[in-house]
Amino acid sequence: MTTEKKPFQRLPTNVVPANYFIRLKPDLEKFTFDGQEEITVAIKKSTKSVVLNSSEIKISEVKFFGDVQKFESGIQITYSKEEETVTFAFPEDLKIGSGKLVLSFTGELNNKMKGFYRSKYLSPEGEERYGAVTQFEPTDARLAFPCWDEPAIKATFDIVLVVPKDRLALSNMPCIDESDLEENPSWKVMKFGRSPLMSTYLVAFVIGEYDCVSGKDSDGVHICVYTPVGKKEQGRFALEVAVKTLPFYKEYFKIAYPLPKMDLVAISDFAAGAMENWGLVTYREARLLVDEANSSASSKQDVALVVGHEIAHQWFGNLVTMEWWTHLWLNEGFASWIEYLCVDHCFRDYDIWTQFASYDFTRALELDALRNSHPIEVPVGHPSEVDEIFDVISYSKGASVIRMLHDFIGDQDFRDGMHLYLSRHKYKNTFTEDLWAALGEASGKPIQAIMSSWTQQMGFPVIRVEQIVHGDKRKLKLKQERFLADGSKDEKNYQWMVPVTIATASSPDKTIHQIVLNKREEEIEVTGVNKKDWLKLNVGAVGFYRTLYPADMLESLLSGISNQTLPPRDRLGLSNDLFALARAGFTSCADVLKVVGAFENETNYTVWTDLSTNLSIISVILQYTDFHDNFDAFIRKLFRPSMKRLGWDPVSKEGHLNAMLRSVLIGRLGKAGDEEVIAEAKVRFAKHCKGAELLPADLRNAVYSIAMKYGSESEYEELLKLYRKADLHEEKLRVLRSLGSTKDRGLLKRTLEFSLSDEVRSQDTIFAVAGVTGSVEGRELAWKFIQDNWPVLYERYNGIFLLTRLVKATTENFVTEERAVEIENFFKANPAPAAERTIQQSLENIRLNKKQLDHDRESLKGFLATYH
């Protein structure tokens, strides 16, 4: 099904910009904009034509004023829709020197959440209005103004926005002058300060109606959080995080934040979670706004992480930028790691590094075990290929290998290396090798040699361990080979330089031995180990690999699970490895479920979350058997003790993590048919809908889904009322996810139809559709819905990564070869280049599901037979 890559050439650099002066006047009724632009250019080499990026823009006039030449007419304009370029051909060669390109143009405020686009919102009185906002990453500045839209072609920017007087306008820099528009005093002209040298994808402007809460950090940087009108209190938590975060990064990098202000803006129509535009960070509402009465602990935590992530980019990505999209992971992997370091600094009670192990580390391992994974560094050519790599590998594997490297070289050397890297390359562009060079200089370690195996080849190793005990000595034989999700052998013979750490029962959270495994096999001796102690590799689940233990070593580790002497991250890493090894056929799934019994007394939120995620994968497969009810009974037995211990209602000062754990336990038990939980959820849902007793925000996801799964059309209508009444985006998403929990075929269809209605924002459709895929029938209906509505969905989401999410959610959980072939044929007939890798990954997962079901069906049936 692989399609040929489009031929691609980067822009010529015979003429490059030094400064853009851009004046834009958006029409918020006709959804168009007028633009004037003066680009100061350096002509490096004599040329008769200049090529720059432009897409869906009509240029009405172009002039050139040079040091010794002037062309006010006779310049030919040629567009390439395919290449998204415009070429200006001049009457004679431009001479080496400097000059100005002067352009006039018009464009569309589109409704595709990219480029310069319109965003719909409601006034406090309920009136529908529109603002104009930007999303330029990766390659959509060209939809707003003609430019050299490549990250390495940096320039300074002077932005002028002409807007109605009753609208707020923001850009990267502060407004330095505001005046009336001469021809229409009901409009104003806002001039913003000159930006630093920066890439086009980081330019931003926002026009709309907002309230704001503001403050200053300890260095006097002005920080403002812009919220929908009437909701400024919902911006206070993000402001608190930002005020702490900017000084944290300044101290960590030993480099001051270079701009005078930092704005964080909630955008009503927004495809991504957030975007790190320099000095003007834009967010989806649910990733910025916190309502103390209606936001859950997990949502609040997500806001902290996303704010930490985007502010990290102000240094790592904005001050120093990757040279080309091949090195995207430099931006995203690093920010996805350091956001946790920042949140750990701000909120110690979140135990956030344990959550990293589940949210990023294990997700990356799962995807990277597929044959259709990709290396962290992916050669990228044509812009249509860029969207494909905004994925778990660039973000979560990138973050995981940075975490492994940080642990290997130590915090101080890492910080020194980061300071060296940022200082050496500020306002410039870099390759991955530049980071390795700086960290190598700071640490004196062979960073380039170690890390190239992790970034330039896909996958990761499983380390097989054999042990011989001699008194207080352990002789270990370690052997690495590539781990593949289907258990097959790697014909490419990949090998890694693997930092291996070892802990024992006597020192459970301390590394007592460390080596770099840089060959296929190695024998090591660990001394001073008590004879009865368990011994575990990969302390804290930091190394990006899986471990396959022999039966005796695994048996001894089980006591560390049940008595919790094994720390939470190690319990999580061990169980996650076991589920993956079973899926690959190294062991039987039934044997893993026997081990899972040791977690009956587990107390850690993240360990439970990871267990629940892995059990969900098995549950999906077993939906296609006649003994899924037995599996539900197993789940009930496993989760009930923790639910009884925690109870439905929070106790005073119980903490952030227990609030999140309660939701996991209730949700899982409700899905598994626990009668007590279902009955209580129904009662509480009814009271909530009547307004008699509102559900705590932490319980709503679980209770809404349970009420819907075991309810009828009346519960469905109640949920729709909650959706229509909700003023908080987070609450709307909760309802959308829950609607598809119903068992009623008619209501499942209705949910899918509702997802494309005007009542659901374009970026939220995916939540409603994905919510339907939890059952066999829902999965079938959702896939049919995708096929029937593909032209609409493709038109809506092509060019933004929501397309890949939609494909993944509706395809990857089937279990038959027939369905895999059907999906393959559909996308042959309906190519989606930006989602091609996702399609291949889904097909691989379907075949893995089939293989696991064939392999484990009988042993699971036998093991689960005693559960009723």
CSV table of N, CA and C in Angstrom, one decimal, residues 586-638:
chain,number,residue,atom,x,y,z
A,586,PHE,N,6.3,-14.9,24.2
A,586,PHE,CA,7.5,-15.4,25.0
A,586,PHE,C,6.9,-16.2,26.2
A,587,THR,N,5.7,-15.8,26.6
A,587,THR,CA,5.1,-16.5,27.7
A,587,THR,C,3.6,-16.5,27.5
A,588,SER,N,2.8,-17.3,28.3
A,588,SER,CA,1.4,-17.3,28.0
A,588,SER,C,0.7,-16.2,28.8
A,589,CYS,N,-0.4,-15.6,28.2
A,589,CYS,CA,-1.1,-14.6,28.8
A,589,CYS,C,-1.7,-15.0,30.1
A,590,ALA,N,-2.1,-16.3,30.2
A,590,ALA,CA,-2.7,-16.9,31.4
A,590,ALA,C,-1.7,-16.8,32.6
A,591,ASP,N,-0.4,-17.1,32.2
A,591,ASP,CA,0.6,-17.0,33.3
A,591,ASP,C,0.8,-15.6,33.8
A,592,VAL,N,0.7,-14.6,32.9
A,592,VAL,CA,0.8,-13.2,33.3
A,592,VAL,C,-0.4,-12.8,34.2
A,593,LEU,N,-1.6,-13.3,33.9
A,593,LEU,CA,-2.7,-13.0,34.8
A,593,LEU,C,-2.6,-13.6,36.2
A,594,LYS,N,-1.9,-14.8,36.2
A,594,LYS,CA,-1.6,-15.3,37.6
A,594,LYS,C,-0.7,-14.4,38.3
A,595,VAL,N,0.3,-13.8,37.7
A,595,VAL,CA,1.2,-12.9,38.3
A,595,VAL,C,0.5,-11.6,38.7
A,596,VAL,N,-0.5,-11.2,37.9
A,596,VAL,CA,-1.3,-10.0,38.2
A,596,VAL,C,-2.0,-10.1,39.6
A,597,GLY,N,-2.3,-11.3,40.0
A,597,GLY,CA,-2.9,-11.5,41.3
A,597,GLY,C,-2.1,-10.9,42.4
A,598,ALA,N,-0.7,-10.8,42.3
A,598,ALA,CA,0.1,-10.2,43.3
A,598,ALA,C,-0.1,-8.7,43.5
A,599,PHE,N,-0.9,-8.1,42.6
A,599,PHE,CA,-1.1,-6.7,42.7
A,599,PHE,C,-2.4,-6.4,43.4
A,600,GLU,N,-3.0,-7.4,44.0
A,600,GLU,CA,-4.3,-7.2,44.7
A,600,GLU,C,-4.3,-6.1,45.7
A,601,ASN,N,-3.2,-6.0,46.4
A,601,ASN,CA,-3.1,-4.9,47.5
A,601,ASN,C,-2.3,-3.7,47.0
A,602,GLU,N,-2.2,-3.5,45.7
A,602,GLU,CA,-1.6,-2.3,45.1
A,602,GLU,C,-2.2,-1.0,45.6
A,603,THR,N,-1.5,0.0,45.9
A,603,THR,CA,-2.0,1.3,46.3
A,603,THR,C,-1.7,2.4,45.4
A,604,ASN,N,-0.7,2.2,44.5
A,604,ASN,CA,-0.3,3.3,43.7
A,604,ASN,C,-1.2,3.6,42.5
A,605,TYR,N,-1.6,4.8,42.3
A,605,TYR,CA,-2.5,5.2,41.2
A,605,TYR,C,-1.9,4.8,39.8
A,606,THR,N,-0.6,5.1,39.6
A,606,THR,CA,-0.1,4.9,38.3
A,606,THR,C,0.1,3.4,38.0
A,607,VAL,N,0.5,2.7,39.0
A,607,VAL,CA,0.6,1.2,38.7
A,607,VAL,C,-0.8,0.6,38.3
A,608,TRP,N,-1.8,1.1,39.1
A,608,TRP,CA,-3.2,0.6,38.7
A,608,TRP,C,-3.6,1.1,37.3
A,609,THR,N,-3.2,2.3,37.0
A,609,THR,CA,-3.6,2.8,35.6
A,609,THR,C,-2.9,2.0,34.5
A,610,ASP,N,-1.7,1.6,34.7
A,610,ASP,CA,-1.0,0.9,33.7
A,610,ASP,C,-1.5,-0.6,33.6
A,611,LEU,N,-1.8,-1.2,34.8
A,611,LEU,CA,-2.4,-2.5,34.8
A,611,LEU,C,-3.8,-2.4,34.1
A,612,SER,N,-4.6,-1.4,34.4
A,612,SER,CA,-5.9,-1.3,33.7
A,612,SER,C,-5.8,-1.1,32.2
A,613,THR,N,-4.8,-0.4,31.8
A,613,THR,CA,-4.5,-0.2,30.3
A,613,THR,C,-4.2,-1.5,29.7
A,614,ASN,N,-3.3,-2.3,30.3
A,614,ASN,CA,-2.9,-3.6,29.7
A,614,ASN,C,-4.1,-4.6,29.8
A,615,LEU,N,-4.8,-4.6,30.8
A,615,LEU,CA,-6.0,-5.5,30.9
A,615,LEU,C,-7.0,-5.1,29.9
A,616,SER,N,-7.1,-3.8,29.6
A,616,SER,CA,-8.1,-3.4,28.5
A,616,SER,C,-7.7,-4.0,27.2
A,617,ILE,N,-6.5,-4.1,26.9
A,617,ILE,CA,-6.0,-4.7,25.6
A,617,ILE,C,-6.5,-6.1,25.5
A,618,ILE,N,-6.3,-6.8,26.6
A,618,ILE,CA,-6.8,-8.2,26.6
A,618,ILE,C,-8.3,-8.3,26.6
A,619,SER,N,-9.0,-7.4,27.2
A,619,SER,CA,-10.4,-7.4,27.2
A,619,SER,C,-11.0,-7.2,25.8
A,620,VAL,N,-10.4,-6.3,25.1
A,620,VAL,CA,-10.8,-6.0,23.7
A,620,VAL,C,-10.7,-7.3,22.9
A,621,ILE,N,-9.6,-8.0,23.0
A,621,ILE,CA,-9.5,-9.3,22.2
A,621,ILE,C,-10.5,-10.3,22.7
A,622,LEU,N,-10.7,-10.4,24.0
A,622,LEU,CA,-11.6,-11.4,24.5
A,622,LEU,C,-13.1,-11.1,24.3
A,623,GLN,N,-13.4,-9.9,23.8
A,623,GLN,CA,-14.8,-9.6,23.4
A,623,GLN,C,-15.2,-10.5,22.3
A,624,TYR,N,-14.2,-11.0,21.6
A,624,TYR,CA,-14.5,-11.9,20.4
A,624,TYR,C,-14.5,-13.4,20.8
A,625,THR,N,-14.7,-13.7,22.1
A,625,THR,CA,-14.8,-15.1,22.6
A,625,THR,C,-16.1,-15.3,23.4
A,626,ASP,N,-16.3,-16.5,23.8
A,626,ASP,CA,-17.5,-16.8,24.6
A,626,ASP,C,-17.2,-16.8,26.1
A,627,PHE,N,-16.0,-16.3,26.5
A,627,PHE,CA,-15.7,-16.3,27.9
A,627,PHE,C,-15.2,-14.9,28.4
A,628,HIS,N,-15.7,-13.9,27.7
A,628,HIS,CA,-15.4,-12.5,28.2
A,628,HIS,C,-16.0,-12.3,29.6
A,629,ASP,N,-17.1,-12.8,29.8
A,629,ASP,CA,-17.8,-12.7,31.2
A,629,ASP,C,-16.9,-13.2,32.3
A,630,ASN,N,-16.2,-14.3,32.0
A,630,ASN,CA,-15.2,-14.8,33.0
A,630,ASN,C,-14.1,-13.8,33.2
A,631,PHE,N,-13.6,-13.2,32.2
A,631,PHE,CA,-12.6,-12.2,32.3
A,631,PHE,C,-13.1,-11.0,33.2
A,632,ASP,N,-14.3,-10.6,32.9
A,632,ASP,CA,-14.9,-9.5,33.8
A,632,ASP,C,-14.9,-9.9,35.2
A,633,ALA,N,-15.2,-11.2,35.5
A,633,ALA,CA,-15.2,-11.7,36.9
A,633,ALA,C,-13.8,-11.6,37.5
A,634,PHE,N,-12.8,-11.9,36.7
A,634,PHE,CA,-11.4,-11.8,37.2
A,634,PHE,C,-11.1,-10.4,37.5
A,635,ILE,N,-11.5,-9.4,36.7
A,635,ILE,CA,-11.3,-8.0,36.9
A,635,ILE,C,-12.0,-7.6,38.2
A,636,ARG,N,-13.2,-8.0,38.4
A,636,ARG,CA,-13.9,-7.6,39.6
A,636,ARG,C,-13.2,-8.1,40.9
A,637,LYS,N,-12.7,-9.3,40.9
A,637,LYS,CA,-12.0,-9.9,42.0
A,637,LYS,C,-10.7,-9.1,42.3
A,638,LEU,N,-10.0,-8.7,41.2
A,638,LEU,CA,-8.7,-8.0,41.3
A,638,LEU,C,-8.9,-6.5,41.8
